[in-house]
Short mmCIF file of C-alpha atoms and ligand atoms in Angstrom, two decimals:
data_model
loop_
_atom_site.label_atom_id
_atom_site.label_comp_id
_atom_site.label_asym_id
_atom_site.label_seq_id
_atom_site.Cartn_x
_atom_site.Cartn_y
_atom_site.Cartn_z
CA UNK F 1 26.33 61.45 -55.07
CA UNK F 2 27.71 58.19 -56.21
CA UNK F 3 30.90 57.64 -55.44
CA UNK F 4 33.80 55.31 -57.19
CA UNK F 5 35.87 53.53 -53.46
CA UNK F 6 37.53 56.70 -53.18
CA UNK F 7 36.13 60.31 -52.95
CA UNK F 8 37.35 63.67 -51.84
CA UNK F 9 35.43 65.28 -48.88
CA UNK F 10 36.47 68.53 -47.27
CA UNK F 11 37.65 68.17 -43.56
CA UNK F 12 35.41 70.80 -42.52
CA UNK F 13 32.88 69.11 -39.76
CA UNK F 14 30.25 71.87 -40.26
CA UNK F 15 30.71 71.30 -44.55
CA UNK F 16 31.55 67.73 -45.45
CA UNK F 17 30.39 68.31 -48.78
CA UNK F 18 31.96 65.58 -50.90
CA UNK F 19 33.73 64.83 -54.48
CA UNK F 20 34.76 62.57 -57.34
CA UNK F 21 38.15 61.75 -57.29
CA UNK F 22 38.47 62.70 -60.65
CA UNK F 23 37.92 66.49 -60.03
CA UNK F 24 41.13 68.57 -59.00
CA UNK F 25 40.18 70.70 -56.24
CA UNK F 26 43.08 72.25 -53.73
CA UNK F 27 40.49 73.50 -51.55
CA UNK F 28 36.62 72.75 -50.51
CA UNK F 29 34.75 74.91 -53.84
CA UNK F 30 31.92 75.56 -51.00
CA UNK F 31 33.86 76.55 -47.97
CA UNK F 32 37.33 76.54 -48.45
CA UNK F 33 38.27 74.08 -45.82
CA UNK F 34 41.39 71.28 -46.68
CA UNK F 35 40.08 68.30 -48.67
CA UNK F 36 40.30 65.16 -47.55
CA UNK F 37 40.59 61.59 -49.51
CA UNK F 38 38.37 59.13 -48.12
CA UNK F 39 37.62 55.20 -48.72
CA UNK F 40 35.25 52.99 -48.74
CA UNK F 41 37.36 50.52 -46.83
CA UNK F 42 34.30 47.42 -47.43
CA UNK F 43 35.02 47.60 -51.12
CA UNK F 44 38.48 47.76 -51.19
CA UNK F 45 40.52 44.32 -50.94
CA UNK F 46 42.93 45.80 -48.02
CA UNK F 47 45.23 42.64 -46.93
CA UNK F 48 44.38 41.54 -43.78
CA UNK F 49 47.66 41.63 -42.15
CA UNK F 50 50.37 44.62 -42.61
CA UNK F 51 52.85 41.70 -43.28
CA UNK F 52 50.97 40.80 -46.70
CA UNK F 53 52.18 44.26 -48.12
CA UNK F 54 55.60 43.68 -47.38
CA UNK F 55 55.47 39.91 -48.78
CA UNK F 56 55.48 41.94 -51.88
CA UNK F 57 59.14 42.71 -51.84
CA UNK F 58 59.45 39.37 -53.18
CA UNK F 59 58.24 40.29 -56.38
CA UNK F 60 59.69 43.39 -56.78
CA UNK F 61 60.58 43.24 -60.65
CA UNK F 62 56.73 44.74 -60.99
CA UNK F 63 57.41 48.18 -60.67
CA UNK F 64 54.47 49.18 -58.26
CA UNK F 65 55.73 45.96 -56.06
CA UNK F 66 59.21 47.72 -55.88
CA UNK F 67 57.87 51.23 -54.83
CA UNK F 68 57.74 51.95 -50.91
CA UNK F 69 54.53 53.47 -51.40
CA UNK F 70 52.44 51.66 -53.92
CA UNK F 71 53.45 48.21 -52.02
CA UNK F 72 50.18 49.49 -49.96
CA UNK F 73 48.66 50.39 -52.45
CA UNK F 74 45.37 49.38 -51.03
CA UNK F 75 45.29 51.98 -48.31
CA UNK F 76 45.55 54.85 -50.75
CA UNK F 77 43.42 52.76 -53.43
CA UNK F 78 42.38 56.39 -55.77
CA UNK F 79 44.04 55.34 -59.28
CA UNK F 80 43.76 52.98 -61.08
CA UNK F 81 47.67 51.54 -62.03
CA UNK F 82 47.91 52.17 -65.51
CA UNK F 83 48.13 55.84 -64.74
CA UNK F 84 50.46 55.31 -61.83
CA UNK F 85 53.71 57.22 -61.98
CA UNK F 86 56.84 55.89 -60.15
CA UNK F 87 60.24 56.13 -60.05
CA UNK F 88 61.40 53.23 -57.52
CA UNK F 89 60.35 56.01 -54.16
CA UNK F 90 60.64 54.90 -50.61
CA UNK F 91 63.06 52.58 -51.00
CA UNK F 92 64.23 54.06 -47.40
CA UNK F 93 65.75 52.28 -44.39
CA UNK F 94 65.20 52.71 -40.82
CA UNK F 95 68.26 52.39 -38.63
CA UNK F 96 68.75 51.78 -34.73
CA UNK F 97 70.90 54.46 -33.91
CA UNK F 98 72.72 53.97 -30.42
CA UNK F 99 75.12 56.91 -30.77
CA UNK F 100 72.23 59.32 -31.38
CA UNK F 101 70.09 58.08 -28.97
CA UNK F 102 73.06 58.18 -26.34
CA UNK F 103 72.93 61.89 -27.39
CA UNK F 104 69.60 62.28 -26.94
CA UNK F 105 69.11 60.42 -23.81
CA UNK F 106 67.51 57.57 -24.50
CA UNK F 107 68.16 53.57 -23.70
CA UNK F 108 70.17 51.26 -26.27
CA UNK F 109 68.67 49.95 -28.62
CA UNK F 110 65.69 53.06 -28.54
CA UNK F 111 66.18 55.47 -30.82
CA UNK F 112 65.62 54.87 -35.03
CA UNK F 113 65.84 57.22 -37.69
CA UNK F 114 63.84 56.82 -40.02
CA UNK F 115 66.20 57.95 -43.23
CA UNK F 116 64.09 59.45 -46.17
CA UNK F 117 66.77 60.83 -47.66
CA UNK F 118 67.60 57.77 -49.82
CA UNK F 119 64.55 58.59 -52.16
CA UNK F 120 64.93 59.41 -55.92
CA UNK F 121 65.44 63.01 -54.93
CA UNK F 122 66.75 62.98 -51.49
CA UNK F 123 64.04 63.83 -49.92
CA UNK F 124 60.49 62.52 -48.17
CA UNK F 125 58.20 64.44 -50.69
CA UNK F 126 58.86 61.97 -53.15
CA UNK F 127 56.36 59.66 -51.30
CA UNK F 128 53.97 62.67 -51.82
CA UNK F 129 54.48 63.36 -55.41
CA UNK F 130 54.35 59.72 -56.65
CA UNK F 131 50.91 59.69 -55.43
CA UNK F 132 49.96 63.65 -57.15
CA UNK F 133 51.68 63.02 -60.31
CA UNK F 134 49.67 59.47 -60.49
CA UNK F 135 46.55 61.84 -59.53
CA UNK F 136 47.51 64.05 -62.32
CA UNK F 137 48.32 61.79 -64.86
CA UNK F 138 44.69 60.74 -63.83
CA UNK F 139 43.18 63.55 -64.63
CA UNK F 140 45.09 64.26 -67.59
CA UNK F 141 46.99 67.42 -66.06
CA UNK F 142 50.26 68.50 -68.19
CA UNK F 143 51.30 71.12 -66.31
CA UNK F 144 52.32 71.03 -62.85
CA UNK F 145 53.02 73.87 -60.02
CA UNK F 146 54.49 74.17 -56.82
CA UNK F 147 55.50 76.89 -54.44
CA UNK F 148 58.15 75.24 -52.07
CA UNK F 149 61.45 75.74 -49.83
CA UNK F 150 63.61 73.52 -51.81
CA UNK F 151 62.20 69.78 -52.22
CA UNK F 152 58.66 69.57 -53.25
CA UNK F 153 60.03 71.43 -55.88
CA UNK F 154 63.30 69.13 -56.77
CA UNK F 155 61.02 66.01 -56.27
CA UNK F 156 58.01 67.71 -58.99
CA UNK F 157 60.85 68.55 -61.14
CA UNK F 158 62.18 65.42 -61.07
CA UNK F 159 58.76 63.47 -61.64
CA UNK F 160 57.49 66.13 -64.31
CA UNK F 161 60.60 65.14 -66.56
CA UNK F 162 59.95 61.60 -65.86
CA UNK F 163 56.34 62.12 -66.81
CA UNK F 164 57.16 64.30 -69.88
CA UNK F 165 54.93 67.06 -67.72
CA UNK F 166 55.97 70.76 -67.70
CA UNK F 167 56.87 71.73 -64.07
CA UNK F 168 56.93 75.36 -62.97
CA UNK F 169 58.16 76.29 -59.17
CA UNK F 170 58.28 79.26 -56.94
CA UNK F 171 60.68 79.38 -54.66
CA UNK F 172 61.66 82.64 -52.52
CA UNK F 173 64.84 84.43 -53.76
CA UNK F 174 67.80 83.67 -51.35
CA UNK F 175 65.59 81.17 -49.60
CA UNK F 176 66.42 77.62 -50.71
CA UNK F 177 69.46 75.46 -50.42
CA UNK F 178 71.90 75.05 -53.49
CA UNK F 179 71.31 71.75 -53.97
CA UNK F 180 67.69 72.10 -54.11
CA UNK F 181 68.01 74.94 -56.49
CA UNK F 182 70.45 72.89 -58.29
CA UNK F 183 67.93 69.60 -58.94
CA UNK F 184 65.33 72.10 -59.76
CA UNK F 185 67.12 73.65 -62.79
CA UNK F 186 68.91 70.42 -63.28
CA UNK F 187 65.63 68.17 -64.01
CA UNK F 188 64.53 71.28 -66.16
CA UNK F 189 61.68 73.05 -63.92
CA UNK F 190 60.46 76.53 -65.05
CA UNK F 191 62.45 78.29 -62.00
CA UNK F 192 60.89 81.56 -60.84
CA UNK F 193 62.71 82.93 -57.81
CA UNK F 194 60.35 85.41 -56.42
CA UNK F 195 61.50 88.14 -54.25
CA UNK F 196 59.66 86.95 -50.80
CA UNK F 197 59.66 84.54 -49.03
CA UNK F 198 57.98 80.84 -48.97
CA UNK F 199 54.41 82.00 -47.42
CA UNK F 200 54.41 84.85 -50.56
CA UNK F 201 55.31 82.00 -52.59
CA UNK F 202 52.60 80.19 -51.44
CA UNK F 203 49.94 82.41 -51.79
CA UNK F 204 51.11 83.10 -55.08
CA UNK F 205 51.09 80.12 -56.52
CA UNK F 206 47.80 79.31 -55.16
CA UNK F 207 46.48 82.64 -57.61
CA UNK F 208 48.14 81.89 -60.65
CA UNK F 209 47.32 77.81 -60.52
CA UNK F 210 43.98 79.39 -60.63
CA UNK F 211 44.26 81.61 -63.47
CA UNK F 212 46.10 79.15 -65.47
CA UNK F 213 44.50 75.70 -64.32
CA UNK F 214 47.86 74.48 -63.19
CA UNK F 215 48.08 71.37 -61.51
CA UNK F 216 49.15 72.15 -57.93
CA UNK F 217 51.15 69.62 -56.00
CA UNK F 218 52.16 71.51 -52.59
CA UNK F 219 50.26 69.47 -49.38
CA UNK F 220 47.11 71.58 -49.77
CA UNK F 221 46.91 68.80 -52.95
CA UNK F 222 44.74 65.75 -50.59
CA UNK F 223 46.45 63.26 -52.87
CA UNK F 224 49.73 63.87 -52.21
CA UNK F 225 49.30 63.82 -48.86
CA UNK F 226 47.69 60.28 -49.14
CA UNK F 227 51.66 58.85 -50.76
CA UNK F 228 53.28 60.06 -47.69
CA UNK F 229 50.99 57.92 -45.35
CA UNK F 230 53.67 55.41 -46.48
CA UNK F 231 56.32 56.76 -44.41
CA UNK F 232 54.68 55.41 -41.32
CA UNK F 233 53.74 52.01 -42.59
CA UNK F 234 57.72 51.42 -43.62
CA UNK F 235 58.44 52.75 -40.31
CA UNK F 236 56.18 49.74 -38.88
CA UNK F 237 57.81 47.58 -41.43
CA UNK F 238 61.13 48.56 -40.26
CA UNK F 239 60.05 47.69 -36.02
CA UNK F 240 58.74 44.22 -37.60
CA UNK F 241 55.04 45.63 -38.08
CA UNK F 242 55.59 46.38 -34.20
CA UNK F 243 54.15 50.17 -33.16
CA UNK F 244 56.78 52.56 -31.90
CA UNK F 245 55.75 54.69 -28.62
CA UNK F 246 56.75 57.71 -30.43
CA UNK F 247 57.23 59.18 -34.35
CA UNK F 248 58.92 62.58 -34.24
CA UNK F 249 58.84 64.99 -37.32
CA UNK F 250 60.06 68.46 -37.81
CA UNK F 251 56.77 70.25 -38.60
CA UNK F 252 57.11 73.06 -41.66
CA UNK F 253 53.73 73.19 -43.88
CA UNK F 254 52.53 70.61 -41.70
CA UNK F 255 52.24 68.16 -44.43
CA UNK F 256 53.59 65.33 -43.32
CA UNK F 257 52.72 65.29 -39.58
CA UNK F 258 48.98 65.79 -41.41
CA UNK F 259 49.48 62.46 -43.35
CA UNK F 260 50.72 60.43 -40.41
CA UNK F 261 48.04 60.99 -38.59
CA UNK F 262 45.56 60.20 -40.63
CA UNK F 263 48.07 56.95 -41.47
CA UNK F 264 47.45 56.20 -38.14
CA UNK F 265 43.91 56.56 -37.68
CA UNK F 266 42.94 54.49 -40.58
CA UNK F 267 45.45 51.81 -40.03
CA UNK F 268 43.67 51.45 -36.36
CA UNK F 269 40.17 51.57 -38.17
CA UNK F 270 41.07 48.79 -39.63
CA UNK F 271 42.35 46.87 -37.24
CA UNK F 272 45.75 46.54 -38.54
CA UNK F 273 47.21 47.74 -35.48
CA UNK F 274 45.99 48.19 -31.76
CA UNK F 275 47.32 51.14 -30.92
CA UNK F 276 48.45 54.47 -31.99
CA UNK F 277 52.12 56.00 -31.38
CA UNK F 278 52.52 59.41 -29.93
CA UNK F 279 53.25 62.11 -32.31
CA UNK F 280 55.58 65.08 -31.79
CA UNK F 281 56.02 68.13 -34.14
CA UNK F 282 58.99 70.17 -33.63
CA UNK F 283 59.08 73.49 -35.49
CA UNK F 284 62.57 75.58 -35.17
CA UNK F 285 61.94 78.34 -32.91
CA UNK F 286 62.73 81.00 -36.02
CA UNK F 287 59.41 79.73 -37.20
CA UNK F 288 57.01 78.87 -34.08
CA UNK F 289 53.50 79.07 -35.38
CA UNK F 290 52.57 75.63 -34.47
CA UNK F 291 54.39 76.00 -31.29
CA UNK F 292 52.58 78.97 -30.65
CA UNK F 293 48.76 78.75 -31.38
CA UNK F 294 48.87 75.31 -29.91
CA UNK F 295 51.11 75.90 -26.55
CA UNK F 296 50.39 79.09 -25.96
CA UNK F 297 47.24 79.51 -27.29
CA UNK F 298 45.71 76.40 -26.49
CA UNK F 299 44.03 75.60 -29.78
CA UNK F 300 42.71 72.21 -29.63
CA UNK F 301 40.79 70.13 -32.83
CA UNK F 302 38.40 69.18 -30.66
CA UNK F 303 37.03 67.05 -33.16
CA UNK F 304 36.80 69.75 -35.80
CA UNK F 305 34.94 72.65 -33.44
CA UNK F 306 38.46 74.16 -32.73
CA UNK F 307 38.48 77.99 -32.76
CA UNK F 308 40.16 78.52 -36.50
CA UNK F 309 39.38 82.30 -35.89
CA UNK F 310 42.85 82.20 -33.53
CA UNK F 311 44.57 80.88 -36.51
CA UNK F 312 43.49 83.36 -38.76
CA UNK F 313 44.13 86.24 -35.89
CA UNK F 314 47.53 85.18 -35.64
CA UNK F 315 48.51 84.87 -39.26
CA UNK F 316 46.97 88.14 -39.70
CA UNK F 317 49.18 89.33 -36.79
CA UNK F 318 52.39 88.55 -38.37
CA UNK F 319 51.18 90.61 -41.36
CA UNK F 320 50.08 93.36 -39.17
CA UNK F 321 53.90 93.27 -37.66
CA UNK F 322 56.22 91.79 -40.44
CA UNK F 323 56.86 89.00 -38.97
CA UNK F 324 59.11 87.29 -40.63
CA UNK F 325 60.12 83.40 -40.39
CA UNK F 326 64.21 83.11 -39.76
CA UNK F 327 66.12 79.84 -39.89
CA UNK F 328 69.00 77.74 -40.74
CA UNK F 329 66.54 74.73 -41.20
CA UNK F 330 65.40 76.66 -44.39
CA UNK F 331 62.78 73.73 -45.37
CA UNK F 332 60.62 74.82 -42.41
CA UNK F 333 61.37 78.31 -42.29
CA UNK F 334 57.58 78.80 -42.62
CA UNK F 335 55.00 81.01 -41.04
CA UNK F 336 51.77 80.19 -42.19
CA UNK F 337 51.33 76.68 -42.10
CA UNK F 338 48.72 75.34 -44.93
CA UNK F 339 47.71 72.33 -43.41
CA UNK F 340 47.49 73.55 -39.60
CA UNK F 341 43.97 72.00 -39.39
CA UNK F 342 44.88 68.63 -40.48
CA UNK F 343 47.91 68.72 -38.01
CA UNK F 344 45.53 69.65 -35.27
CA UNK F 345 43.13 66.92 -36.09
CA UNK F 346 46.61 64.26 -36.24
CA UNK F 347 48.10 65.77 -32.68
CA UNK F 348 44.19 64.69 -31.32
CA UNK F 349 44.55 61.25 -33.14
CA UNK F 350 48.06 60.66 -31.96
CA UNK F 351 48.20 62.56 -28.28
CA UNK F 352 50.55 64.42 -29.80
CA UNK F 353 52.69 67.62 -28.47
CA UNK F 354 54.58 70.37 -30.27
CA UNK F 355 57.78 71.71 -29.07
CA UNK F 356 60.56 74.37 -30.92
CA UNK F 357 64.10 73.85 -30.64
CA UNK F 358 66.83 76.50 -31.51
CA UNK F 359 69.30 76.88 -34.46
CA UNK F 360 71.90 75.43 -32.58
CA UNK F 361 70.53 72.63 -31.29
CA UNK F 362 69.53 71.61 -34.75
CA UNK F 363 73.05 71.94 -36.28
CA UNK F 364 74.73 70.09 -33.07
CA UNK F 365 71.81 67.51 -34.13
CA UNK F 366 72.40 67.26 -37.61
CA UNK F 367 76.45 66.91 -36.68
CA UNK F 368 75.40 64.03 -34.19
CA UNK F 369 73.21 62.29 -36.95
CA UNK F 370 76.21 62.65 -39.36
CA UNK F 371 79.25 61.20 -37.10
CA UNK F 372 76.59 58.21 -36.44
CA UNK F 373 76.37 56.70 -39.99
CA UNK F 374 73.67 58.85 -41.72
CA UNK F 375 73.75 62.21 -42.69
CA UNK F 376 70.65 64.96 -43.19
CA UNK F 377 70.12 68.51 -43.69
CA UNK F 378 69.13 70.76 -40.67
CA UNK F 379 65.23 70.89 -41.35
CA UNK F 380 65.32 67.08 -40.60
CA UNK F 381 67.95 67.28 -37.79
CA UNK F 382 65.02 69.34 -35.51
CA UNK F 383 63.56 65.99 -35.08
CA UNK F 384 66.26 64.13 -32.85
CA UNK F 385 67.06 68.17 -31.43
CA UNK F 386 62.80 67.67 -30.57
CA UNK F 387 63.77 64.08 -28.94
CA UNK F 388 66.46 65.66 -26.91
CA UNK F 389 64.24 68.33 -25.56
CA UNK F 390 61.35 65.88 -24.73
CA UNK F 391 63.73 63.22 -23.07
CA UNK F 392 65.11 66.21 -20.57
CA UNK F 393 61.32 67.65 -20.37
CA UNK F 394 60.55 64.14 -18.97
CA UNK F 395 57.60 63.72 -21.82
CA UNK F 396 59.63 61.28 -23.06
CA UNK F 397 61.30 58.07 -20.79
CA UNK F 398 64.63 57.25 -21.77
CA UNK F 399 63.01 53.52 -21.82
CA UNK F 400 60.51 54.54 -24.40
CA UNK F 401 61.36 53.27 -28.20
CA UNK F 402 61.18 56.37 -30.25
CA UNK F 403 61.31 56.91 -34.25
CA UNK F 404 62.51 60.56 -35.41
CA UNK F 405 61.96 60.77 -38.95
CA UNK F 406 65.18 62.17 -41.61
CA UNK F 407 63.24 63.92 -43.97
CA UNK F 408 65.93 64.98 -46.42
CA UNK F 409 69.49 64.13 -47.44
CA UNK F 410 72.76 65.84 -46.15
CA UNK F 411 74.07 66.84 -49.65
CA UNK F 412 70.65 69.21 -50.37
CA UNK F 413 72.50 72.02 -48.07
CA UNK F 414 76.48 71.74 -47.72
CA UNK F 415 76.33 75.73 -47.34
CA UNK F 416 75.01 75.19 -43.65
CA UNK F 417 76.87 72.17 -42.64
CA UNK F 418 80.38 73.64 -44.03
CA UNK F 419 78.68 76.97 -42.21
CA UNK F 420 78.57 74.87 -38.79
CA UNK F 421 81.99 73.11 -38.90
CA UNK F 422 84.04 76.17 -39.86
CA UNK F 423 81.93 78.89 -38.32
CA UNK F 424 81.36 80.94 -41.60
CA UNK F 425 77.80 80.33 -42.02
CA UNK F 426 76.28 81.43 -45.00
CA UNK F 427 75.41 85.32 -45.56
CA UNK F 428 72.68 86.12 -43.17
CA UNK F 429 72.14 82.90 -41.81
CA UNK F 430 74.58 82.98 -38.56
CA UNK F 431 73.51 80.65 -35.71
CA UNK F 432 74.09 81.82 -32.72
CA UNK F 433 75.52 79.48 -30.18
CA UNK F 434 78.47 77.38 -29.35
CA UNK F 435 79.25 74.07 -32.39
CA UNK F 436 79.49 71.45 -29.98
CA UNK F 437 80.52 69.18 -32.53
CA UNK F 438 82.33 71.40 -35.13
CA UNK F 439 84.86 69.63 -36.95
CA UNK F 440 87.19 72.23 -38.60
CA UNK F 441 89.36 71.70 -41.41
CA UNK F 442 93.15 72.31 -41.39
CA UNK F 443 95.28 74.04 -43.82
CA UNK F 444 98.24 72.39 -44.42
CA UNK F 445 101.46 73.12 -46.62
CA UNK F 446 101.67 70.41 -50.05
CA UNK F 447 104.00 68.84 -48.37
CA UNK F 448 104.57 65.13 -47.28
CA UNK F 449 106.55 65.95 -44.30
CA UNK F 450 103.94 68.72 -43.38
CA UNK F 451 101.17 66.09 -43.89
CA UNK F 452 102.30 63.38 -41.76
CA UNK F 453 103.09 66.21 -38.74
CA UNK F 454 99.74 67.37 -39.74
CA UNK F 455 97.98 63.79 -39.08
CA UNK F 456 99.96 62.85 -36.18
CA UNK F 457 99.53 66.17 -34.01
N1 F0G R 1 61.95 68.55 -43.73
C1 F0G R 1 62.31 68.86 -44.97
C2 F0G R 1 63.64 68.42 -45.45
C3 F0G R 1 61.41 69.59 -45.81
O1 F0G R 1 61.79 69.88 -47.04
C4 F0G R 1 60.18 70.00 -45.29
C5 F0G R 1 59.24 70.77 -46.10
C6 F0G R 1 59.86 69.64 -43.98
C7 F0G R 1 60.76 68.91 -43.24
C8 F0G R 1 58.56 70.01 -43.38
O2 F0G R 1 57.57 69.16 -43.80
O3 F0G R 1 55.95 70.79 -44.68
O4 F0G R 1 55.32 68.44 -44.28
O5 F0G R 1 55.75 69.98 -42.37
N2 F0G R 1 59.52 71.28 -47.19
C9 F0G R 1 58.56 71.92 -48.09
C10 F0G R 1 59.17 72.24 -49.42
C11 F0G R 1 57.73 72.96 -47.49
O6 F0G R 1 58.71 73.15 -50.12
O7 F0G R 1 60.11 71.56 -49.81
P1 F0G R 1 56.04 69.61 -43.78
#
């Protein structure tokens, strides 16, 4: 097949069958494996040193020059840029953060968060869905689907009404944040709250983008996953285009862990950088799949001959005995990974390891991460949590310079941190566990004299 500098080719090492770029395929059509996008890096102009992309700030009026992700635009070179879709993503910033790493454990001068939460929608995916709605525009899609926790579908929403595209979500009923629901309905998505949960979603969105030809942008869509590749080269951007020892990312679909990876990989393929961090993927322990078929059962990528029939065991399992996914961190409250074999394949690129941290480590996280100049919802807080755990494991030296990664903003759920500082958590999401850093608020009388007693007390 002849193929433009980019083509799609599924991930399966026993398949490999490949295709155009202009096709929209969520899966492999001949085996159902993940799809990959691939380059042919000799045709491509890539800048020879990671400093050249970021020279590009300086010219920022062009709109693909301002956007975090299509600065490298060469190392996810699928589109041509008159179909290119932006709206001024990963402009994000990534802090040194002593009084979190004191917390966790780790030297001065250690620890950065990397802060996604300053994207147009407050969250990471919009690195993702720059990249799919560019796809889409592409191919000439005009209606676009998502099954999601929260912020894939506030970021489509957002970019469908930005590209005059209809958006339709799924999200489970009683299952997403407010202020994810909120931006949903707000930027005008076709809301259907399904009664299940985000797996049910998931499966049926996958049927009815089928039926209908909908454009689906949840991480099963290769594209997407090719935007947020950019986290990691702003994180190098942010160390000086020096490599951290460690990234650590909470781990839900498995998206993004997928994509850094494979950031990784390619970026040493290149030779743009000599050596490859350590990865860590830190699901909440109310949703453990990852944790589980990797710690406990061992599963390996093995450079693609891993033994997917324990993956497909164990999802069947939970069907078998309703299991059901239960967390405060509802962005990862996830069972069924989609992309487990792509996170697989990045843990072997990266050395990486897996842990699970409780609900109320998170939340004492997430309070630690707001009272030291950034704030983030509790998916994103199970990263530093993750860091904690690692540092007392000994996996991690307190020495080591570590990057945990803020995938969304502290405004998309007030509901749990009000839940954490007061106590009243929201209806059938009660952590259990002390609030080590609970900060309650006081009633006090309209009164001056009340006030001032109040304050000084
Ligand atoms: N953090 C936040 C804030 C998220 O919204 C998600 C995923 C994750 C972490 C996990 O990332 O899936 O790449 O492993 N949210 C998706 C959604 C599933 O629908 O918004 P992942």
């Amino acid at each position: 097949m002849n193929h433009d500098v980019a083509y799609q080719q599924c991930m399966n090492a026993g398949c490999r069958a490949t295709f155009g770029v202009t096709e929209s395929l969520f899966a492999c059509p001949k085996c159902g494996s993940l799809l990959d996008i691939r380059y042919e890096w000799e045709r491509i102009a890539v800048p020879k040193r990671l400093a050249d992309f970021g020279a590009r700030w300086a010219t920022r009026s062009n709109p693909l020059d301002f956007s975090g992700v299509w600065r490298f635009r060469e190392l996810l070179h699928f589109c041509p840029d008159r179909f290119k879709v932006t709206q001024g993503e990963g402009q994000t910033l990534l802090q040194c953060a002593d009084g979190v790493a004191q917390y966790v454990g780790l030297d001065k001068g250690r620890l950065h968060l990397q802060y996604e939460g300053c994207n147009p929608s407050g969250s990471f995916k919009d690195n993702g869905m720059t990249a799919a709605f560019s796809h889409a525009s592409m191919v000439g899609a005009s209606r676009v689907a998502c099954a999601s926790t929260g912020n894939t579908s506030a970021s489509l929403a957002l970019y469908a009404s930005a590209a005059h595209m209809e958006a339709i979500v799924f999200v489970g009923a009683g299952k997403i944040a407010f202020g994810k629901l909120a931006q949903a309905l707000d930027y005008g998505a076709r809301t259907f709250q399904v009664e299940g949960d985000f797996d049910d979603c998931m499966a049926r969105i996958k049927e009815v983008t089928e039926a209908l030809k909908l454009y689906l942008v949840n991480s099963v869509n290769p594209f997407r996953l090719e935007g947020q590749k950019t986290i990691m080269y702003r994180v190098l951007e942010g160390l000086n285009w020096q490599v951290p020892d460690w990234v650590i990312v909470p781990g839900g679909n498995l998206g993004n862990s997928s994509s850094f990876g494979k950031a990784f990989g390619e970026l040493k393929e290149l030779g743009l950088i000599e050596r490859i961090p350590r990865l860590a993927v830190v699901n909440s322990a109310g949703a453990p799949t990852l944790d589980r078929i990797v710690n406990e059962k061992q599963v390996r990528y093995n450079a693609g001959k891993f033994d997917a029939d324990v993956i497909y065991k164990d999802y069947e399992w939970q069907d078998q005995t309703h299991l059901r996914p239960h967390t405060i961190a509802s962005a990862i409250e996830i069972a069924k990974p989609v992309n487990i074999d792509k996170c697989l394949r990045a843990l072997e690129i990266c050395g990486g390891v897996v842990r699970s941290v409780s609900d109320a480590d998170i939340m004492d996280a997430k309070a630690q991460v707001g009272r030291h100049g950034l704030g983030c919802e509790p998916a994103s807080a199970a990263s530093v949590a993750g860091a904690k755990l690692l540092i007392q494991q000994g996996v991690i030296g307190p020495a080591e310079r570590v990057v945990c990664i803020l995938t969304g903003h502290a405004l998309k759920d007030p509901d749990a941190t009000v839940g954490y500082h007061t106590g009243k958590y929201p209806k059938g999401k009660a952590v259990k566990g002390k609030r080590h850093f609970s900060n309650v608020p006081v009633p006090v009388a309209n009164d001056t004299a009340a006030l001032v007693k109040a304050i000084q007390s």
